[in-house]
Amino acid sequence: MKQLIIEAGGALELVGRCADIAGLNEVQTRKTGDIGVIGSLHSPLRQWGAIWDGEHWQVHWNSGFEAIHAPALKIWSV
């Protein structure tokens, strides 16, 4: 999976392509249920796709979802 993310140019690019295919609109203000890419703009392996739950960004790991505090790089309305 790391290689896929690196080849895509990071999660920001990978999720952005998926959002385009799904017809999602990029927004500046998040609302519950929106998706985003959070993390580091400069480190592709420190970027994660996330869902805004109204209070936190939720990232899915193997063990389930976890609230993460990180800057939103891009947000798409669902």
PDB file of N, CA, C and O in Angstrom:
ATOM      1  N   MET A   1       0.812  -1.173   0.000  1.00  0.00           N
ATOM      2  CA  MET A   1       0.000   0.000   0.000  1.00  0.00           C
ATOM      3  C   MET A   1       0.871   1.258   0.000  1.00  0.00           C
ATOM      4  O   MET A   1       0.517   2.233  -0.655  1.00  0.00           O
ATOM      5  N   LYS A   2       1.973   1.226   0.719  1.00  0.00           N
ATOM      6  CA  LYS A   2       2.867   2.381   0.736  1.00  0.00           C
ATOM      7  C   LYS A   2       3.342   2.723  -0.676  1.00  0.00           C
ATOM      8  O   LYS A   2       3.385   3.894  -1.046  1.00  0.00           O
ATOM      9  N   GLN A   3       3.679   1.701  -1.456  1.00  0.00           N
ATOM     10  CA  GLN A   3       4.159   1.937  -2.815  1.00  0.00           C
ATOM     11  C   GLN A   3       3.073   2.587  -3.670  1.00  0.00           C
ATOM     12  O   GLN A   3       3.352   3.494  -4.450  1.00  0.00           O
ATOM     13  N   LEU A   4       1.835   2.155  -3.521  1.00  0.00           N
ATOM     14  CA  LEU A   4       0.712   2.736  -4.256  1.00  0.00           C
ATOM     15  C   LEU A   4       0.556   4.214  -3.906  1.00  0.00           C
ATOM     16  O   LEU A   4       0.382   5.051  -4.800  1.00  0.00           O
ATOM     17  N   ILE A   5       0.644   4.527  -2.624  1.00  0.00           N
ATOM     18  CA  ILE A   5       0.522   5.918  -2.182  1.00  0.00           C
ATOM     19  C   ILE A   5       1.668   6.759  -2.723  1.00  0.00           C
ATOM     20  O   ILE A   5       1.458   7.868  -3.221  1.00  0.00           O
ATOM     21  N   ILE A   6       2.885   6.241  -2.659  1.00  0.00           N
ATOM     22  CA  ILE A   6       4.046   6.968  -3.184  1.00  0.00           C
ATOM     23  C   ILE A   6       3.919   7.194  -4.678  1.00  0.00           C
ATOM     24  O   ILE A   6       4.130   8.298  -5.188  1.00  0.00           O
ATOM     25  N   GLU A   7       3.541   6.143  -5.417  1.00  0.00           N
ATOM     26  CA  GLU A   7       3.404   6.261  -6.875  1.00  0.00           C
ATOM     27  C   GLU A   7       2.311   7.253  -7.258  1.00  0.00           C
ATOM     28  O   GLU A   7       2.412   7.913  -8.286  1.00  0.00           O
ATOM     29  N   ALA A   8       1.274   7.363  -6.438  1.00  0.00           N
ATOM     30  CA  ALA A   8       0.178   8.289  -6.722  1.00  0.00           C
ATOM     31  C   ALA A   8       0.547   9.734  -6.376  1.00  0.00           C
ATOM     32  O   ALA A   8      -0.146  10.660  -6.764  1.00  0.00           O
ATOM     33  N   GLY A   9       1.642   9.918  -5.645  1.00  0.00           N
ATOM     34  CA  GLY A   9       2.047  11.254  -5.223  1.00  0.00           C
ATOM     35  C   GLY A   9       1.531  11.622  -3.852  1.00  0.00           C
ATOM     36  O   GLY A   9       1.517  12.782  -3.475  1.00  0.00           O
ATOM     37  N   GLY A  10       1.067  10.626  -3.101  1.00  0.00           N
ATOM     38  CA  GLY A  10       0.563  10.851  -1.751  1.00  0.00           C
ATOM     39  C   GLY A  10      -0.932  10.614  -1.683  1.00  0.00           C
ATOM     40  O   GLY A  10      -1.631  10.526  -2.695  1.00  0.00           O
ATOM     41  N   ALA A  11      -1.431  10.515  -0.461  1.00  0.00           N
ATOM     42  CA  ALA A  11      -2.866  10.293  -0.258  1.00  0.00           C
ATOM     43  C   ALA A  11      -3.671  11.466  -0.789  1.00  0.00           C
ATOM     44  O   ALA A  11      -4.787  11.286  -1.276  1.00  0.00           O
ATOM     45  N   LEU A  12      -3.112  12.655  -0.737  1.00  0.00           N
ATOM     46  CA  LEU A  12      -3.812  13.837  -1.242  1.00  0.00           C
ATOM     47  C   LEU A  12      -4.165  13.663  -2.716  1.00  0.00           C
ATOM     48  O   LEU A  12      -5.307  13.896  -3.125  1.00  0.00           O
ATOM     49  N   GLU A  13      -3.220  13.218  -3.500  1.00  0.00           N
ATOM     50  CA  GLU A  13      -3.469  12.993  -4.931  1.00  0.00           C
ATOM     51  C   GLU A  13      -4.384  11.802  -5.162  1.00  0.00           C
ATOM     52  O   GLU A  13      -5.296  11.851  -5.991  1.00  0.00           O
ATOM     53  N   LEU A  14      -4.155  10.725  -4.437  1.00  0.00           N
ATOM     54  CA  LEU A  14      -4.937   9.501  -4.607  1.00  0.00           C
ATOM     55  C   LEU A  14      -6.402   9.718  -4.241  1.00  0.00           C
ATOM     56  O   LEU A  14      -7.312   9.387  -5.014  1.00  0.00           O
ATOM     57  N   VAL A  15      -6.659  10.308  -3.088  1.00  0.00           N
ATOM     58  CA  VAL A  15      -8.037  10.573  -2.669  1.00  0.00           C
ATOM     59  C   VAL A  15      -8.665  11.625  -3.572  1.00  0.00           C
ATOM     60  O   VAL A  15      -9.844  11.535  -3.918  1.00  0.00           O
ATOM     61  N   GLY A  16      -7.877  12.602  -3.999  1.00  0.00           N
ATOM     62  CA  GLY A  16      -8.386  13.621  -4.914  1.00  0.00           C
ATOM     63  C   GLY A  16      -8.896  13.029  -6.219  1.00  0.00           C
ATOM     64  O   GLY A  16      -9.959  13.413  -6.720  1.00  0.00           O
ATOM     65  N   ARG A  17      -8.164  12.071  -6.761  1.00  0.00           N
ATOM     66  CA  ARG A  17      -8.617  11.399  -7.986  1.00  0.00           C
ATOM     67  C   ARG A  17      -9.913  10.636  -7.743  1.00  0.00           C
ATOM     68  O   ARG A  17     -10.822  10.662  -8.566  1.00  0.00           O
ATOM     69  N   CYS A  18      -9.991   9.948  -6.617  1.00  0.00           N
ATOM     70  CA  CYS A  18     -11.218   9.202  -6.281  1.00  0.00           C
ATOM     71  C   CYS A  18     -12.395  10.159  -6.098  1.00  0.00           C
ATOM     72  O   CYS A  18     -13.513   9.864  -6.532  1.00  0.00           O
ATOM     73  N   ALA A  19     -12.160  11.295  -5.443  1.00  0.00           N
ATOM     74  CA  ALA A  19     -13.218  12.286  -5.241  1.00  0.00           C
ATOM     75  C   ALA A  19     -13.704  12.829  -6.588  1.00  0.00           C
ATOM     76  O   ALA A  19     -14.907  13.017  -6.784  1.00  0.00           O
ATOM     77  N   ASP A  20     -12.783  13.057  -7.515  1.00  0.00           N
ATOM     78  CA  ASP A  20     -13.165  13.509  -8.857  1.00  0.00           C
ATOM     79  C   ASP A  20     -14.039  12.478  -9.550  1.00  0.00           C
ATOM     80  O   ASP A  20     -15.071  12.815 -10.136  1.00  0.00           O
ATOM     81  N   ILE A  21     -13.634  11.222  -9.491  1.00  0.00           N
ATOM     82  CA  ILE A  21     -14.395  10.142 -10.124  1.00  0.00           C
ATOM     83  C   ILE A  21     -15.793  10.057  -9.507  1.00  0.00           C
ATOM     84  O   ILE A  21     -16.786   9.847 -10.210  1.00  0.00           O
ATOM     85  N   ALA A  22     -15.880  10.246  -8.193  1.00  0.00           N
ATOM     86  CA  ALA A  22     -17.165  10.166  -7.493  1.00  0.00           C
ATOM     87  C   ALA A  22     -18.011  11.423  -7.678  1.00  0.00           C
ATOM     88  O   ALA A  22     -19.167  11.465  -7.266  1.00  0.00           O
ATOM     89  N   GLY A  23     -17.421  12.453  -8.287  1.00  0.00           N
ATOM     90  CA  GLY A  23     -18.160  13.697  -8.513  1.00  0.00           C
ATOM     91  C   GLY A  23     -18.322  14.557  -7.274  1.00  0.00           C
ATOM     92  O   GLY A  23     -19.251  15.355  -7.181  1.00  0.00           O
ATOM     93  N   LEU A  24     -17.408  14.419  -6.310  1.00  0.00           N
ATOM     94  CA  LEU A  24     -17.475  15.204  -5.081  1.00  0.00           C
ATOM     95  C   LEU A  24     -16.900  16.597  -5.306  1.00  0.00           C
ATOM     96  O   LEU A  24     -15.968  16.769  -6.086  1.00  0.00           O
ATOM     97  N   ASN A  25     -17.451  17.569  -4.614  1.00  0.00           N
ATOM     98  CA  ASN A  25     -16.983  18.947  -4.716  1.00  0.00           C
ATOM     99  C   ASN A  25     -16.040  19.274  -3.572  1.00  0.00           C
ATOM    100  O   ASN A  25     -16.341  18.958  -2.412  1.00  0.00           O
ATOM    101  N   GLU A  26     -14.938  19.930  -3.903  1.00  0.00           N
ATOM    102  CA  GLU A  26     -14.018  20.386  -2.867  1.00  0.00           C
ATOM    103  C   GLU A  26     -14.653  21.566  -2.142  1.00  0.00           C
ATOM    104  O   GLU A  26     -15.293  22.423  -2.767  1.00  0.00           O
ATOM    105  N   VAL A  27     -14.512  21.583  -0.816  1.00  0.00           N
ATOM    106  CA  VAL A  27     -15.067  22.656   0.006  1.00  0.00           C
ATOM    107  C   VAL A  27     -13.989  23.190   0.942  1.00  0.00           C
ATOM    108  O   VAL A  27     -12.977  22.544   1.176  1.00  0.00           O
ATOM    109  N   GLN A  28     -14.237  24.360   1.486  1.00  0.00           N
ATOM    110  CA  GLN A  28     -13.295  24.965   2.431  1.00  0.00           C
ATOM    111  C   GLN A  28     -13.711  24.725   3.872  1.00  0.00           C
ATOM    112  O   GLN A  28     -12.878  24.705   4.769  1.00  0.00           O
ATOM    113  N   THR A  29     -15.022  24.576   4.104  1.00  0.00           N
ATOM    114  CA  THR A  29     -15.546  24.387   5.457  1.00  0.00           C
ATOM    115  C   THR A  29     -16.109  22.987   5.579  1.00  0.00           C
ATOM    116  O   THR A  29     -16.959  22.589   4.789  1.00  0.00           O
ATOM    117  N   ARG A  30     -15.659  22.246   6.560  1.00  0.00           N
ATOM    118  CA  ARG A  30     -16.094  20.859   6.736  1.00  0.00           C
ATOM    119  C   ARG A  30     -17.425  20.794   7.468  1.00  0.00           C
ATOM    120  O   ARG A  30     -17.751  21.662   8.277  1.00  0.00           O
ATOM    121  N   LYS A  31     -18.181  19.749   7.140  1.00  0.00           N
ATOM    122  CA  LYS A  31     -19.399  19.443   7.872  1.00  0.00           C
ATOM    123  C   LYS A  31     -19.454  17.944   8.094  1.00  0.00           C
ATOM    124  O   LYS A  31     -18.752  17.183   7.425  1.00  0.00           O
ATOM    125  N   THR A  32     -20.256  17.517   9.034  1.00  0.00           N
ATOM    126  CA  THR A  32     -20.335  16.109   9.391  1.00  0.00           C
ATOM    127  C   THR A  32     -20.530  15.236   8.153  1.00  0.00           C
ATOM    128  O   THR A  32     -21.388  15.521   7.319  1.00  0.00           O
ATOM    129  N   GLY A  33     -19.704  14.200   8.052  1.00  0.00           N
ATOM    130  CA  GLY A  33     -19.776  13.256   6.943  1.00  0.00           C
ATOM    131  C   GLY A  33     -18.856  13.563   5.789  1.00  0.00           C
ATOM    132  O   GLY A  33     -18.679  12.723   4.905  1.00  0.00           O
ATOM    133  N   ASP A  34     -18.275  14.756   5.762  1.00  0.00           N
ATOM    134  CA  ASP A  34     -17.341  15.090   4.681  1.00  0.00           C
ATOM    135  C   ASP A  34     -16.082  14.251   4.796  1.00  0.00           C
ATOM    136  O   ASP A  34     -15.728  13.768   5.875  1.00  0.00           O
ATOM    137  N   ILE A  35     -15.422  14.074   3.670  1.00  0.00           N
ATOM    138  CA  ILE A  35     -14.149  13.361   3.666  1.00  0.00           C
ATOM    139  C   ILE A  35     -13.031  14.352   3.434  1.00  0.00           C
ATOM    140  O   ILE A  35     -13.244  15.433   2.892  1.00  0.00           O
ATOM    141  N   GLY A  36     -11.854  13.974   3.853  1.00  0.00           N
ATOM    142  CA  GLY A  36     -10.709  14.845   3.661  1.00  0.00           C
ATOM    143  C   GLY A  36      -9.421  14.061   3.691  1.00  0.00           C
ATOM    144  O   GLY A  36      -9.404  12.871   3.989  1.00  0.00           O
ATOM    145  N   VAL A  37      -8.363  14.753   3.357  1.00  0.00           N
ATOM    146  CA  VAL A  37      -7.018  14.221   3.543  1.00  0.00           C
ATOM    147  C   VAL A  37      -6.382  15.104   4.595  1.00  0.00           C
ATOM    148  O   VAL A  37      -6.394  16.333   4.498  1.00  0.00           O
ATOM    149  N   ILE A  38      -5.860  14.464   5.630  1.00  0.00           N
ATOM    150  CA  ILE A  38      -5.241  15.188   6.735  1.00  0.00           C
ATOM    151  C   ILE A  38      -3.775  14.774   6.836  1.00  0.00           C
ATOM    152  O   ILE A  38      -3.379  13.744   6.311  1.00  0.00           O
ATOM    153  N   GLY A  39      -2.996  15.593   7.518  1.00  0.00           N
ATOM    154  CA  GLY A  39      -1.601  15.235   7.754  1.00  0.00           C
ATOM    155  C   GLY A  39      -0.635  16.258   7.212  1.00  0.00           C
ATOM    156  O   GLY A  39      -0.894  17.449   7.210  1.00  0.00           O
ATOM    157  N   SER A  40       0.484  15.768   6.703  1.00  0.00           N
ATOM    158  CA  SER A  40       1.594  16.601   6.248  1.00  0.00           C
ATOM    159  C   SER A  40       1.548  16.825   4.745  1.00  0.00           C
ATOM    160  O   SER A  40       1.507  15.872   3.973  1.00  0.00           O
ATOM    161  N   LEU A  41       1.574  18.068   4.347  1.00  0.00           N
ATOM    162  CA  LEU A  41       1.605  18.407   2.924  1.00  0.00           C
ATOM    163  C   LEU A  41       2.893  17.937   2.266  1.00  0.00           C
ATOM    164  O   LEU A  41       2.916  17.598   1.087  1.00  0.00           O
ATOM    165  N   HIS A  42       3.969  17.849   3.027  1.00  0.00           N
ATOM    166  CA  HIS A  42       5.289  17.555   2.467  1.00  0.00           C
ATOM    167  C   HIS A  42       5.746  16.110   2.619  1.00  0.00           C
ATOM    168  O   HIS A  42       6.811  15.760   2.131  1.00  0.00           O
ATOM    169  N   SER A  43       4.964  15.287   3.282  1.00  0.00           N
ATOM    170  CA  SER A  43       5.360  13.894   3.493  1.00  0.00           C
ATOM    171  C   SER A  43       4.215  12.964   3.095  1.00  0.00           C
ATOM    172  O   SER A  43       3.280  12.764   3.877  1.00  0.00           O
ATOM    173  N   PRO A  44       4.263  12.401   1.883  1.00  0.00           N
ATOM    174  CA  PRO A  44       3.168  11.559   1.393  1.00  0.00           C
ATOM    175  C   PRO A  44       2.810  10.391   2.309  1.00  0.00           C
ATOM    176  O   PRO A  44       1.655   9.972   2.334  1.00  0.00           O
ATOM    177  N   LEU A  45       3.754   9.879   3.075  1.00  0.00           N
ATOM    178  CA  LEU A  45       3.444   8.757   3.964  1.00  0.00           C
ATOM    179  C   LEU A  45       2.904   9.226   5.313  1.00  0.00           C
ATOM    180  O   LEU A  45       2.649   8.409   6.188  1.00  0.00           O
ATOM    181  N   ARG A  46       2.701  10.529   5.469  1.00  0.00           N
ATOM    182  CA  ARG A  46       2.085  11.095   6.683  1.00  0.00           C
ATOM    183  C   ARG A  46       0.787  11.801   6.308  1.00  0.00           C
ATOM    184  O   ARG A  46       0.434  12.828   6.870  1.00  0.00           O
ATOM    185  N   GLN A  47       0.087  11.247   5.302  1.00  0.00           N
ATOM    186  CA  GLN A  47      -1.215  11.745   4.874  1.00  0.00           C
ATOM    187  C   GLN A  47      -2.217  10.610   4.988  1.00  0.00           C
ATOM    188  O   GLN A  47      -1.899   9.466   4.673  1.00  0.00           O
ATOM    189  N   TRP A  48      -3.436  10.942   5.456  1.00  0.00           N
ATOM    190  CA  TRP A  48      -4.458   9.919   5.637  1.00  0.00           C
ATOM    191  C   TRP A  48      -5.802  10.419   5.137  1.00  0.00           C
ATOM    192  O   TRP A  48      -6.151  11.586   5.341  1.00  0.00           O
ATOM    193  N   GLY A  49      -6.563   9.526   4.529  1.00  0.00           N
ATOM    194  CA  GLY A  49      -7.948   9.811   4.219  1.00  0.00           C
ATOM    195  C   GLY A  49      -8.733   9.744   5.517  1.00  0.00           C
ATOM    196  O   GLY A  49      -8.459   8.901   6.379  1.00  0.00           O
ATOM    197  N   ALA A  50      -9.703  10.653   5.695  1.00  0.00           N
ATOM    198  CA  ALA A  50     -10.428  10.726   6.953  1.00  0.00           C
ATOM    199  C   ALA A  50     -11.866  11.176   6.722  1.00  0.00           C
ATOM    200  O   ALA A  50     -12.193  11.731   5.676  1.00  0.00           O
ATOM    201  N   ILE A  51     -12.693  10.937   7.719  1.00  0.00           N
ATOM    202  CA  ILE A  51     -14.094  11.359   7.711  1.00  0.00           C
ATOM    203  C   ILE A  51     -14.299  12.302   8.893  1.00  0.00           C
ATOM    204  O   ILE A  51     -13.907  11.990  10.020  1.00  0.00           O
ATOM    205  N   TRP A  52     -14.950  13.446   8.646  1.00  0.00           N
ATOM    206  CA  TRP A  52     -15.222  14.398   9.713  1.00  0.00           C
ATOM    207  C   TRP A  52     -16.505  13.986  10.433  1.00  0.00           C
ATOM    208  O   TRP A  52     -17.558  13.829   9.812  1.00  0.00           O
ATOM    209  N   ASP A  53     -16.419  13.768  11.740  1.00  0.00           N
ATOM    210  CA  ASP A  53     -17.575  13.303  12.510  1.00  0.00           C
ATOM    211  C   ASP A  53     -18.316  14.443  13.212  1.00  0.00           C
ATOM    212  O   ASP A  53     -19.219  14.210  14.008  1.00  0.00           O
ATOM    213  N   GLY A  54     -17.944  15.659  12.920  1.00  0.00           N
ATOM    214  CA  GLY A  54     -18.545  16.819  13.567  1.00  0.00           C
ATOM    215  C   GLY A  54     -17.667  17.402  14.652  1.00  0.00           C
ATOM    216  O   GLY A  54     -17.821  18.559  15.022  1.00  0.00           O
ATOM    217  N   GLU A  55     -16.719  16.594  15.152  1.00  0.00           N
ATOM    218  CA  GLU A  55     -15.790  17.061  16.176  1.00  0.00           C
ATOM    219  C   GLU A  55     -14.339  16.731  15.859  1.00  0.00           C
ATOM    220  O   GLU A  55     -13.436  17.456  16.271  1.00  0.00           O
ATOM    221  N   HIS A  56     -14.119  15.579  15.183  1.00  0.00           N
ATOM    222  CA  HIS A  56     -12.757  15.102  14.917  1.00  0.00           C
ATOM    223  C   HIS A  56     -12.683  14.483  13.524  1.00  0.00           C
ATOM    224  O   HIS A  56     -13.691  14.045  12.978  1.00  0.00           O
ATOM    225  N   TRP A  57     -11.476  14.393  13.025  1.00  0.00           N
ATOM    226  CA  TRP A  57     -11.230  13.583  11.833  1.00  0.00           C
ATOM    227  C   TRP A  57     -11.061  12.144  12.287  1.00  0.00           C
ATOM    228  O   TRP A  57     -10.291  11.864  13.196  1.00  0.00           O
ATOM    229  N   GLN A  58     -11.796  11.232  11.678  1.00  0.00           N
ATOM    230  CA  GLN A  58     -11.729   9.807  11.995  1.00  0.00           C
ATOM    231  C   GLN A  58     -10.947   9.095  10.893  1.00  0.00           C
ATOM    232  O   GLN A  58     -11.277   9.219   9.712  1.00  0.00           O
ATOM    233  N   VAL A  59      -9.922   8.374  11.280  1.00  0.00           N
ATOM    234  CA  VAL A  59      -9.093   7.600  10.350  1.00  0.00           C
ATOM    235  C   VAL A  59      -9.285   6.127  10.682  1.00  0.00           C
ATOM    236  O   VAL A  59      -9.306   5.741  11.847  1.00  0.00           O
ATOM    237  N   HIS A  60      -9.421   5.314   9.651  1.00  0.00           N
ATOM    238  CA  HIS A  60      -9.623   3.876   9.855  1.00  0.00           C
ATOM    239  C   HIS A  60      -8.280   3.165   9.836  1.00  0.00           C
ATOM    240  O   HIS A  60      -7.514   3.278   8.885  1.00  0.00           O
ATOM    241  N   TRP A  61      -7.988   2.455  10.898  1.00  0.00           N
ATOM    242  CA  TRP A  61      -6.810   1.608  11.013  1.00  0.00           C
ATOM    243  C   TRP A  61      -7.295   0.161  11.035  1.00  0.00           C
ATOM    244  O   TRP A  61      -8.507  -0.095  11.052  1.00  0.00           O
ATOM    245  N   ASN A  62      -6.415  -0.777  11.097  1.00  0.00           N
ATOM    246  CA  ASN A  62      -6.796  -2.191  11.179  1.00  0.00           C
ATOM    247  C   ASN A  62      -7.654  -2.484  12.401  1.00  0.00           C
ATOM    248  O   ASN A  62      -8.494  -3.374  12.384  1.00  0.00           O
ATOM    249  N   SER A  63      -7.454  -1.737  13.468  1.00  0.00           N
ATOM    250  CA  SER A  63      -8.186  -1.959  14.716  1.00  0.00           C
ATOM    251  C   SER A  63      -9.492  -1.179  14.800  1.00  0.00           C
ATOM    252  O   SER A  63     -10.196  -1.257  15.796  1.00  0.00           O
ATOM    253  N   GLY A  64      -9.831  -0.410  13.782  1.00  0.00           N
ATOM    254  CA  GLY A  64     -11.062   0.386  13.779  1.00  0.00           C
ATOM    255  C   GLY A  64     -10.760   1.853  13.555  1.00  0.00           C
ATOM    256  O   GLY A  64      -9.681   2.224  13.106  1.00  0.00           O
ATOM    257  N   PHE A  65     -11.733   2.700  13.868  1.00  0.00           N
ATOM    258  CA  PHE A  65     -11.574   4.143  13.668  1.00  0.00           C
ATOM    259  C   PHE A  65     -10.945   4.795  14.884  1.00  0.00           C
ATOM    260  O   PHE A  65     -11.154   4.360  16.018  1.00  0.00           O
ATOM    261  N   GLU A  66     -10.180   5.857  14.627  1.00  0.00           N
ATOM    262  CA  GLU A  66      -9.531   6.616  15.694  1.00  0.00           C
ATOM    263  C   GLU A  66      -9.610   8.093  15.359  1.00  0.00           C
ATOM    264  O   GLU A  66      -9.380   8.491  14.207  1.00  0.00           O
ATOM    265  N   ALA A  67      -9.932   8.920  16.357  1.00  0.00           N
ATOM    266  CA  ALA A  67      -9.949  10.366  16.181  1.00  0.00           C
ATOM    267  C   ALA A  67      -8.510  10.871  16.070  1.00  0.00           C
ATOM    268  O   ALA A  67      -7.672  10.545  16.905  1.00  0.00           O
ATOM    269  N   ILE A  68      -8.246  11.642  15.029  1.00  0.00           N
ATOM    270  CA  ILE A  68      -6.903  12.168  14.781  1.00  0.00           C
ATOM    271  C   ILE A  68      -6.971  13.691  14.713  1.00  0.00           C
ATOM    272  O   ILE A  68      -7.872  14.250  14.084  1.00  0.00           O
ATOM    273  N   HIS A  69      -6.026  14.343  15.339  1.00  0.00           N
ATOM    274  CA  HIS A  69      -5.910  15.793  15.262  1.00  0.00           C
ATOM    275  C   HIS A  69      -4.749  16.108  14.322  1.00  0.00           C
ATOM    276  O   HIS A  69      -3.593  15.882  14.668  1.00  0.00           O
ATOM    277  N   ALA A  70      -5.088  16.577  13.130  1.00  0.00           N
ATOM    278  CA  ALA A  70      -4.083  16.925  12.125  1.00  0.00           C
ATOM    279  C   ALA A  70      -4.712  17.949  11.193  1.00  0.00           C
ATOM    280  O   ALA A  70      -5.944  17.998  11.056  1.00  0.00           O
ATOM    281  N   PRO A  71      -3.897  18.760  10.536  1.00  0.00           N
ATOM    282  CA  PRO A  71      -4.465  19.743   9.617  1.00  0.00           C
ATOM    283  C   PRO A  71      -5.121  19.074   8.410  1.00  0.00           C
ATOM    284  O   PRO A  71      -4.632  18.057   7.910  1.00  0.00           O
ATOM    285  N   ALA A  72      -6.232  19.641   7.981  1.00  0.00           N
ATOM    286  CA  ALA A  72      -6.904  19.178   6.767  1.00  0.00           C
ATOM    287  C   ALA A  72      -6.205  19.797   5.554  1.00  0.00           C
ATOM    288  O   ALA A  72      -6.032  21.005   5.472  1.00  0.00           O
ATOM    289  N   LEU A  73      -5.769  18.945   4.639  1.00  0.00           N
ATOM    290  CA  LEU A  73      -5.105  19.414   3.433  1.00  0.00           C
ATOM    291  C   LEU A  73      -6.119  19.744   2.335  1.00  0.00           C
ATOM    292  O   LEU A  73      -5.956  20.706   1.602  1.00  0.00           O
ATOM    293  N   LYS A  74      -7.174  18.913   2.229  1.00  0.00           N
ATOM    294  CA  LYS A  74      -8.296  19.152   1.326  1.00  0.00           C
ATOM    295  C   LYS A  74      -9.519  18.470   1.903  1.00  0.00           C
ATOM    296  O   LYS A  74      -9.410  17.445   2.580  1.00  0.00           O
ATOM    297  N   ILE A  75     -10.684  19.023   1.590  1.00  0.00           N
ATOM    298  CA  ILE A  75     -11.962  18.494   2.087  1.00  0.00           C
ATOM    299  C   ILE A  75     -12.913  18.415   0.902  1.00  0.00           C
ATOM    300  O   ILE A  75     -12.962  19.330   0.069  1.00  0.00           O
ATOM    301  N   TRP A  76     -13.706  17.347   0.865  1.00  0.00           N
ATOM    302  CA  TRP A  76     -14.728  17.171  -0.167  1.00  0.00           C
ATOM    303  C   TRP A  76     -16.061  16.913   0.509  1.00  0.00           C
ATOM    304  O   TRP A  76     -16.156  16.144   1.460  1.00  0.00           O
ATOM    305  N   SER A  77     -17.104  17.534  -0.029  1.00  0.00           N
ATOM    306  CA  SER A  77     -18.437  17.329   0.486  1.00  0.00           C
ATOM    307  C   SER A  77     -19.042  16.060  -0.095  1.00  0.00           C
ATOM    308  O   SER A  77     -18.944  15.800  -1.290  1.00  0.00           O
ATOM    309  N   VAL A  78     -19.666  15.293   0.771  1.00  0.00           N
ATOM    310  CA  VAL A  78     -20.293  14.044   0.342  1.00  0.00           C
ATOM    311  C   VAL A  78     -21.777  14.268   0.169  1.00  0.00           C
ATOM    312  O   VAL A  78     -22.420  14.873   0.977  1.00  0.00           O
TER     313      VAL A  78
END
